[in-house]
Amino acid sequence: MAERSKSSGRRTRKVPTASIRYEDAAVREVPVRQLRLADFAESTPWRDVRSVHGMTHYSGKYSSATTGGHVVYESRLELARLLLADFDPVVRGIFAQPCRLAARVGDRVRHHVPDFLLVMRSETVRVVNVKPADRLQDPKIVEALAWPGELFRQHGWEYEVWSGADRVLLENVRFLAAYRRPGVVCEAEVERAWEEVVDGEELVLAERRLAGDRLPEEARPALMALLWSGRLTTDLSRPLSGESVLRRCA
């Protein structure tokens, strides 16, 4: 790994670069064509995220099951994309504001901070920018998002501009996220539910059978934890209900 420095200074850009900030406050500048996942180890978000009364945007820190720590976001739309990434079983790593790009675009040097960098279990890397759909009608916004995408695609990484998802899907994932943290539901209860759940069974029937002499809703948390983890699936394009059909995935 190249030596880290506090600042790279101002100079003429001959090649596109990515500046990465680390926990010790050092900043490392790497040519985009040389970027590797290892460069993001022990990195921190490029910007400090604060929530202050009167701010026009909604920012905060999300406790991620995927990373085991907090991931920052700067809008409700970013939080929605973050929730979906945390829920996605193929995502194994999430970095918010992973770097600051600098590149000569046309006759001037441009800068850009992507919203998220997602690492897939296949080792594929996807860079994500989140932008409301109505703002994508602005040619300046489209152009500002296009050149970073071209850089990352040339590097062999995926690039995504995300503007939202189905409302019902998001509501279901938000509900299931309450069961994402280890220890929220007794692990023994989760494993017992996994052993006894029947593929193709409706949720209401599974709850009644697993509860035994207890109230049916007492069996629900273990099933919700299995849905969050991806060991069980159901059609999340429809509101979760007793009629939701459970499918085993492992």
mmCIF file of C-alpha atoms in Angstrom:
data_model
loop_
_atom_site.group_PDB
_atom_site.id
_atom_site.type_symbol
_atom_site.label_atom_id
_atom_site.label_comp_id
_atom_site.label_asym_id
_atom_site.label_seq_id
_atom_site.Cartn_x
_atom_site.Cartn_y
_atom_site.Cartn_z
ATOM 1 C CA MET A 1 0.000 0.000 0.000
ATOM 2 C CA ALA A 2 1.265 3.438 -0.907
ATOM 3 C CA GLU A 3 2.223 5.814 1.856
ATOM 4 C CA ARG A 4 -0.571 7.915 3.282
ATOM 5 C CA SER A 5 -0.272 11.667 3.452
ATOM 6 C CA LYS A 6 -2.223 14.426 5.163
ATOM 7 C CA SER A 7 -2.809 16.275 1.882
ATOM 8 C CA SER A 8 -2.009 15.740 -1.777
ATOM 9 C CA GLY A 9 -1.893 19.464 -2.594
ATOM 10 C CA ARG A 10 -3.204 21.203 -5.694
ATOM 11 C CA ARG A 11 -1.728 20.265 -9.061
ATOM 12 C CA THR A 12 -2.649 19.689 -12.656
ATOM 13 C CA ARG A 13 -4.649 16.470 -13.052
ATOM 14 C CA LYS A 14 -3.093 14.144 -15.588
ATOM 15 C CA VAL A 15 -5.007 11.047 -14.445
ATOM 16 C CA PRO A 16 -8.267 10.639 -12.501
ATOM 17 C CA THR A 17 -7.667 10.036 -8.789
ATOM 18 C CA ALA A 18 -9.605 8.981 -5.719
ATOM 19 C CA SER A 19 -8.731 10.493 -2.347
ATOM 20 C CA ILE A 20 -9.535 8.246 0.628
ATOM 21 C CA ARG A 21 -9.690 9.411 4.239
ATOM 22 C CA TYR A 22 -8.602 7.093 7.060
ATOM 23 C CA GLU A 23 -9.323 6.734 10.760
ATOM 24 C CA ASP A 24 -6.016 8.421 11.658
ATOM 25 C CA ALA A 25 -7.110 11.498 9.596
ATOM 26 C CA ALA A 26 -4.560 10.765 6.875
ATOM 27 C CA VAL A 27 -5.646 11.063 3.248
ATOM 28 C CA ARG A 28 -4.324 8.847 0.482
ATOM 29 C CA GLU A 29 -4.659 9.739 -3.186
ATOM 30 C CA VAL A 30 -4.840 6.770 -5.563
ATOM 31 C CA PRO A 31 -5.137 6.771 -9.371
ATOM 32 C CA VAL A 32 -8.605 5.383 -10.156
ATOM 33 C CA ARG A 33 -7.102 2.743 -12.434
ATOM 34 C CA GLN A 34 -5.152 1.408 -9.426
ATOM 35 C CA LEU A 35 -8.011 1.340 -6.899
ATOM 36 C CA ARG A 36 -8.391 -1.887 -4.942
ATOM 37 C CA LEU A 37 -10.762 -2.939 -2.174
ATOM 38 C CA ALA A 38 -7.816 -3.065 0.210
ATOM 39 C CA ASP A 39 -7.470 0.710 -0.182
ATOM 40 C CA PHE A 40 -10.724 1.154 1.759
ATOM 41 C CA ALA A 41 -9.685 -0.867 4.815
ATOM 42 C CA GLU A 42 -9.867 1.369 7.917
ATOM 43 C CA SER A 43 -11.259 4.225 5.816
ATOM 44 C CA THR A 44 -13.867 6.704 7.007
ATOM 45 C CA PRO A 45 -16.551 8.692 5.156
ATOM 46 C CA TRP A 46 -15.165 11.629 3.234
ATOM 47 C CA ARG A 47 -17.480 14.151 4.920
ATOM 48 C CA ASP A 48 -18.557 14.538 8.520
ATOM 49 C CA VAL A 49 -22.300 13.970 8.815
ATOM 50 C CA ARG A 50 -24.179 15.960 11.420
ATOM 51 C CA SER A 51 -27.848 16.412 12.198
ATOM 52 C CA VAL A 52 -28.649 19.991 13.227
ATOM 53 C CA HIS A 53 -32.050 21.535 13.910
ATOM 54 C CA GLY A 54 -33.219 23.464 10.867
ATOM 55 C CA MET A 55 -31.255 21.494 8.288
ATOM 56 C CA THR A 56 -33.173 20.989 5.047
ATOM 57 C CA HIS A 57 -31.920 17.444 4.581
ATOM 58 C CA TYR A 58 -32.181 14.377 6.794
ATOM 59 C CA SER A 59 -28.894 12.789 7.846
ATOM 60 C CA GLY A 60 -27.767 10.282 10.441
ATOM 61 C CA LYS A 61 -26.078 6.984 11.160
ATOM 62 C CA TYR A 62 -27.590 3.596 10.454
ATOM 63 C CA SER A 63 -26.617 0.541 12.511
ATOM 64 C CA SER A 64 -25.804 -2.003 9.809
ATOM 65 C CA ALA A 65 -26.114 -5.753 10.243
ATOM 66 C CA THR A 66 -23.791 -6.240 7.261
ATOM 67 C CA THR A 67 -20.888 -4.178 8.596
ATOM 68 C CA GLY A 68 -21.501 -4.596 12.326
ATOM 69 C CA GLY A 69 -21.110 -0.838 12.718
ATOM 70 C CA HIS A 70 -22.638 2.480 11.739
ATOM 71 C CA VAL A 71 -22.985 3.701 8.147
ATOM 72 C CA VAL A 72 -23.733 7.374 7.524
ATOM 73 C CA TYR A 73 -26.392 8.749 5.205
ATOM 74 C CA GLU A 74 -27.431 12.270 4.231
ATOM 75 C CA SER A 75 -31.062 11.897 3.150
ATOM 76 C CA ARG A 76 -34.089 9.681 3.618
ATOM 77 C CA LEU A 77 -33.544 8.403 0.081
ATOM 78 C CA GLU A 78 -29.979 7.394 0.942
ATOM 79 C CA LEU A 79 -31.285 5.646 4.055
ATOM 80 C CA ALA A 80 -33.729 3.682 1.881
ATOM 81 C CA ARG A 81 -30.930 2.505 -0.415
ATOM 82 C CA LEU A 82 -28.822 1.661 2.612
ATOM 83 C CA LEU A 83 -31.625 -0.460 4.089
ATOM 84 C CA LEU A 84 -31.928 -2.442 0.857
ATOM 85 C CA ALA A 85 -28.175 -2.995 0.716
ATOM 86 C CA ASP A 86 -28.145 -4.177 4.334
ATOM 87 C CA PHE A 87 -31.017 -6.564 3.554
ATOM 88 C CA ASP A 88 -29.406 -7.932 0.380
ATOM 89 C CA PRO A 89 -27.677 -11.271 1.173
ATOM 90 C CA VAL A 90 -25.189 -10.827 -1.689
ATOM 91 C CA VAL A 91 -23.786 -7.612 -0.156
ATOM 92 C CA ARG A 92 -20.930 -8.201 2.282
ATOM 93 C CA GLY A 93 -19.524 -4.695 2.653
ATOM 94 C CA ILE A 94 -20.868 -1.126 2.661
ATOM 95 C CA PHE A 95 -18.806 2.073 2.586
ATOM 96 C CA ALA A 96 -20.517 5.468 2.711
ATOM 97 C CA GLN A 97 -18.845 8.401 0.927
ATOM 98 C CA PRO A 98 -15.916 6.107 0.159
ATOM 99 C CA CYS A 99 -13.696 8.644 -1.616
ATOM 100 C CA ARG A 100 -13.428 11.983 -3.397
ATOM 101 C CA LEU A 101 -12.899 11.709 -7.121
ATOM 102 C CA ALA A 102 -10.913 14.282 -9.062
ATOM 103 C CA ALA A 103 -10.634 14.225 -12.850
ATOM 104 C CA ARG A 104 -10.258 16.571 -15.768
ATOM 105 C CA VAL A 105 -13.571 16.612 -17.591
ATOM 106 C CA GLY A 106 -13.500 18.785 -20.671
ATOM 107 C CA ASP A 107 -11.608 21.967 -19.865
ATOM 108 C CA ARG A 108 -11.750 21.836 -16.079
ATOM 109 C CA VAL A 109 -11.058 19.648 -13.051
ATOM 110 C CA ARG A 110 -14.190 18.131 -11.536
ATOM 111 C CA HIS A 111 -14.730 16.594 -8.094
ATOM 112 C CA HIS A 112 -17.311 14.129 -6.865
ATOM 113 C CA VAL A 113 -18.020 12.115 -3.691
ATOM 114 C CA PRO A 114 -20.072 8.931 -4.383
ATOM 115 C CA ASP A 115 -22.759 8.037 -1.880
ATOM 116 C CA PHE A 116 -21.970 4.339 -1.355
ATOM 117 C CA LEU A 117 -19.566 1.617 -2.358
ATOM 118 C CA LEU A 118 -21.033 -1.882 -2.063
ATOM 119 C CA VAL A 119 -18.904 -5.027 -1.985
ATOM 120 C CA MET A 120 -20.607 -8.200 -3.166
ATOM 121 C CA ARG A 121 -19.820 -11.725 -1.992
ATOM 122 C CA SER A 122 -18.657 -12.418 -5.546
ATOM 123 C CA GLU A 123 -16.014 -9.666 -4.983
ATOM 124 C CA THR A 124 -17.847 -7.452 -7.480
ATOM 125 C CA VAL A 125 -17.787 -3.779 -6.489
ATOM 126 C CA ARG A 126 -20.726 -1.444 -7.139
ATOM 127 C CA VAL A 127 -20.560 2.314 -6.695
ATOM 128 C CA VAL A 128 -23.954 3.868 -5.975
ATOM 129 C CA ASN A 129 -25.157 7.439 -6.283
ATOM 130 C CA VAL A 130 -28.582 8.281 -4.875
ATOM 131 C CA LYS A 131 -30.594 11.031 -6.513
ATOM 132 C CA PRO A 132 -34.355 11.796 -6.558
ATOM 133 C CA ALA A 133 -35.983 10.987 -9.885
ATOM 134 C CA ASP A 134 -37.163 14.559 -10.458
ATOM 135 C CA ARG A 135 -33.594 15.856 -10.246
ATOM 136 C CA LEU A 136 -32.523 13.495 -13.005
ATOM 137 C CA GLN A 137 -34.510 15.700 -15.376
ATOM 138 C CA ASP A 138 -31.788 18.341 -14.955
ATOM 139 C CA PRO A 139 -29.060 17.937 -17.652
ATOM 140 C CA LYS A 140 -26.448 19.345 -15.269
ATOM 141 C CA ILE A 141 -27.238 16.654 -12.686
ATOM 142 C CA VAL A 142 -27.180 13.942 -15.342
ATOM 143 C CA GLU A 143 -23.784 15.136 -16.576
ATOM 144 C CA ALA A 144 -22.407 15.379 -13.021
ATOM 145 C CA LEU A 145 -23.338 11.746 -12.414
ATOM 146 C CA ALA A 146 -22.197 10.479 -15.813
ATOM 147 C CA TRP A 147 -18.468 11.070 -15.694
ATOM 148 C CA PRO A 148 -17.904 9.243 -12.359
ATOM 149 C CA GLY A 149 -19.857 6.301 -13.774
ATOM 150 C CA GLU A 150 -17.662 6.209 -16.841
ATOM 151 C CA LEU A 151 -14.517 6.174 -14.670
ATOM 152 C CA PHE A 152 -15.723 3.305 -12.512
ATOM 153 C CA ARG A 153 -17.001 1.246 -15.448
ATOM 154 C CA GLN A 154 -13.652 1.632 -17.185
ATOM 155 C CA HIS A 155 -12.068 0.343 -13.983
ATOM 156 C CA GLY A 156 -14.289 -2.766 -14.104
ATOM 157 C CA TRP A 157 -16.599 -1.756 -11.274
ATOM 158 C CA GLU A 158 -20.378 -1.518 -11.498
ATOM 159 C CA TYR A 159 -22.100 1.857 -11.273
ATOM 160 C CA GLU A 160 -25.674 2.615 -10.238
ATOM 161 C CA VAL A 161 -27.754 5.772 -10.049
ATOM 162 C CA TRP A 162 -30.632 4.943 -7.690
ATOM 163 C CA SER A 163 -33.823 6.955 -7.357
ATOM 164 C CA GLY A 164 -36.069 4.770 -5.241
ATOM 165 C CA ALA A 165 -37.882 1.441 -5.048
ATOM 166 C CA ASP A 166 -41.402 0.132 -4.706
ATOM 167 C CA ARG A 167 -43.082 1.622 -1.622
ATOM 168 C CA VAL A 168 -44.446 -1.712 -0.364
ATOM 169 C CA LEU A 169 -41.030 -3.364 -0.673
ATOM 170 C CA LEU A 170 -39.395 -0.575 1.313
ATOM 171 C CA GLU A 171 -42.048 -0.706 4.025
ATOM 172 C CA ASN A 172 -41.586 -4.464 4.370
ATOM 173 C CA VAL A 173 -37.799 -4.146 4.592
ATOM 174 C CA ARG A 174 -38.078 -1.353 7.170
ATOM 175 C CA PHE A 175 -40.307 -3.600 9.262
ATOM 176 C CA LEU A 176 -37.949 -6.589 8.993
ATOM 177 C CA ALA A 177 -34.952 -4.396 9.840
ATOM 178 C CA ALA A 178 -36.174 -4.324 13.447
ATOM 179 C CA TYR A 179 -34.994 -7.969 13.632
ATOM 180 C CA ARG A 180 -31.585 -7.453 12.001
ATOM 181 C CA ARG A 181 -29.367 -7.273 15.073
ATOM 182 C CA PRO A 182 -28.010 -10.429 16.744
ATOM 183 C CA GLY A 183 -29.607 -10.976 20.129
ATOM 184 C CA VAL A 184 -32.867 -9.166 19.362
ATOM 185 C CA VAL A 185 -34.462 -12.605 19.013
ATOM 186 C CA CYS A 186 -33.190 -15.539 21.064
ATOM 187 C CA GLU A 187 -30.930 -17.579 18.775
ATOM 188 C CA ALA A 188 -32.365 -20.841 20.074
ATOM 189 C CA GLU A 189 -35.848 -19.658 19.070
ATOM 190 C CA VAL A 190 -34.610 -18.741 15.600
ATOM 191 C CA GLU A 191 -32.978 -22.138 15.115
ATOM 192 C CA ARG A 192 -36.033 -23.991 16.378
ATOM 193 C CA ALA A 193 -38.225 -22.051 13.964
ATOM 194 C CA TRP A 194 -35.814 -22.869 11.137
ATOM 195 C CA GLU A 195 -35.915 -26.561 11.927
ATOM 196 C CA GLU A 196 -39.717 -26.670 12.053
ATOM 197 C CA VAL A 197 -40.867 -24.229 9.362
ATOM 198 C CA VAL A 198 -42.437 -25.896 6.335
ATOM 199 C CA ASP A 199 -41.605 -24.726 2.838
ATOM 200 C CA GLY A 200 -44.690 -23.167 1.215
ATOM 201 C CA GLU A 201 -46.512 -22.608 4.516
ATOM 202 C CA GLU A 202 -48.456 -19.416 5.116
ATOM 203 C CA LEU A 203 -47.092 -17.168 7.858
ATOM 204 C CA VAL A 204 -50.231 -17.382 9.995
ATOM 205 C CA LEU A 205 -50.151 -21.181 9.985
ATOM 206 C CA ALA A 206 -46.438 -21.268 10.775
ATOM 207 C CA GLU A 207 -46.979 -18.956 13.743
ATOM 208 C CA ARG A 208 -49.803 -21.058 15.159
ATOM 209 C CA ARG A 209 -47.878 -24.298 14.819
ATOM 210 C CA LEU A 210 -44.590 -22.956 16.200
ATOM 211 C CA ALA A 211 -46.285 -21.179 19.113
ATOM 212 C CA GLY A 212 -47.825 -24.337 20.521
ATOM 213 C CA ASP A 213 -49.522 -23.340 23.776
ATOM 214 C CA ARG A 214 -48.360 -19.726 23.479
ATOM 215 C CA LEU A 215 -50.007 -16.867 21.640
ATOM 216 C CA PRO A 216 -49.301 -17.158 17.892
ATOM 217 C CA GLU A 217 -47.633 -13.736 17.718
ATOM 218 C CA GLU A 218 -44.987 -14.935 20.192
ATOM 219 C CA ALA A 219 -43.556 -17.112 17.413
ATOM 220 C CA ARG A 220 -43.426 -14.205 14.962
ATOM 221 C CA PRO A 221 -40.048 -12.622 15.881
ATOM 222 C CA ALA A 222 -38.097 -15.787 15.051
ATOM 223 C CA LEU A 223 -39.767 -16.006 11.635
ATOM 224 C CA MET A 224 -39.102 -12.304 10.983
ATOM 225 C CA ALA A 225 -35.434 -12.797 11.881
ATOM 226 C CA LEU A 226 -35.248 -15.670 9.385
ATOM 227 C CA LEU A 227 -36.803 -13.459 6.711
ATOM 228 C CA TRP A 228 -34.305 -10.684 7.399
ATOM 229 C CA SER A 229 -31.352 -13.064 7.213
ATOM 230 C CA GLY A 230 -32.565 -14.507 3.915
ATOM 231 C CA ARG A 231 -32.902 -18.054 5.195
ATOM 232 C CA LEU A 232 -36.612 -17.627 4.542
ATOM 233 C CA THR A 233 -38.115 -15.552 1.744
ATOM 234 C CA THR A 234 -41.570 -14.365 0.794
ATOM 235 C CA ASP A 235 -43.079 -12.019 -1.779
ATOM 236 C CA LEU A 236 -42.137 -8.589 -0.444
ATOM 237 C CA SER A 237 -43.842 -6.778 -3.295
ATOM 238 C CA ARG A 238 -47.045 -7.396 -1.317
ATOM 239 C CA PRO A 239 -47.643 -6.231 2.277
ATOM 240 C CA LEU A 240 -46.495 -8.785 4.833
ATOM 241 C CA SER A 241 -49.518 -10.556 6.296
ATOM 242 C CA GLY A 242 -50.693 -13.882 7.614
ATOM 243 C CA GLU A 243 -51.187 -14.938 3.988
ATOM 244 C CA SER A 244 -47.533 -14.413 3.091
ATOM 245 C CA VAL A 245 -46.080 -17.712 1.856
ATOM 246 C CA LEU A 246 -42.732 -18.698 3.392
ATOM 247 C CA ARG A 247 -40.015 -20.327 1.301
ATOM 248 C CA ARG A 248 -36.855 -21.987 2.613
ATOM 249 C CA CYS A 249 -33.651 -20.802 0.966
ATOM 250 C CA ALA A 250 -30.896 -22.817 2.627
#
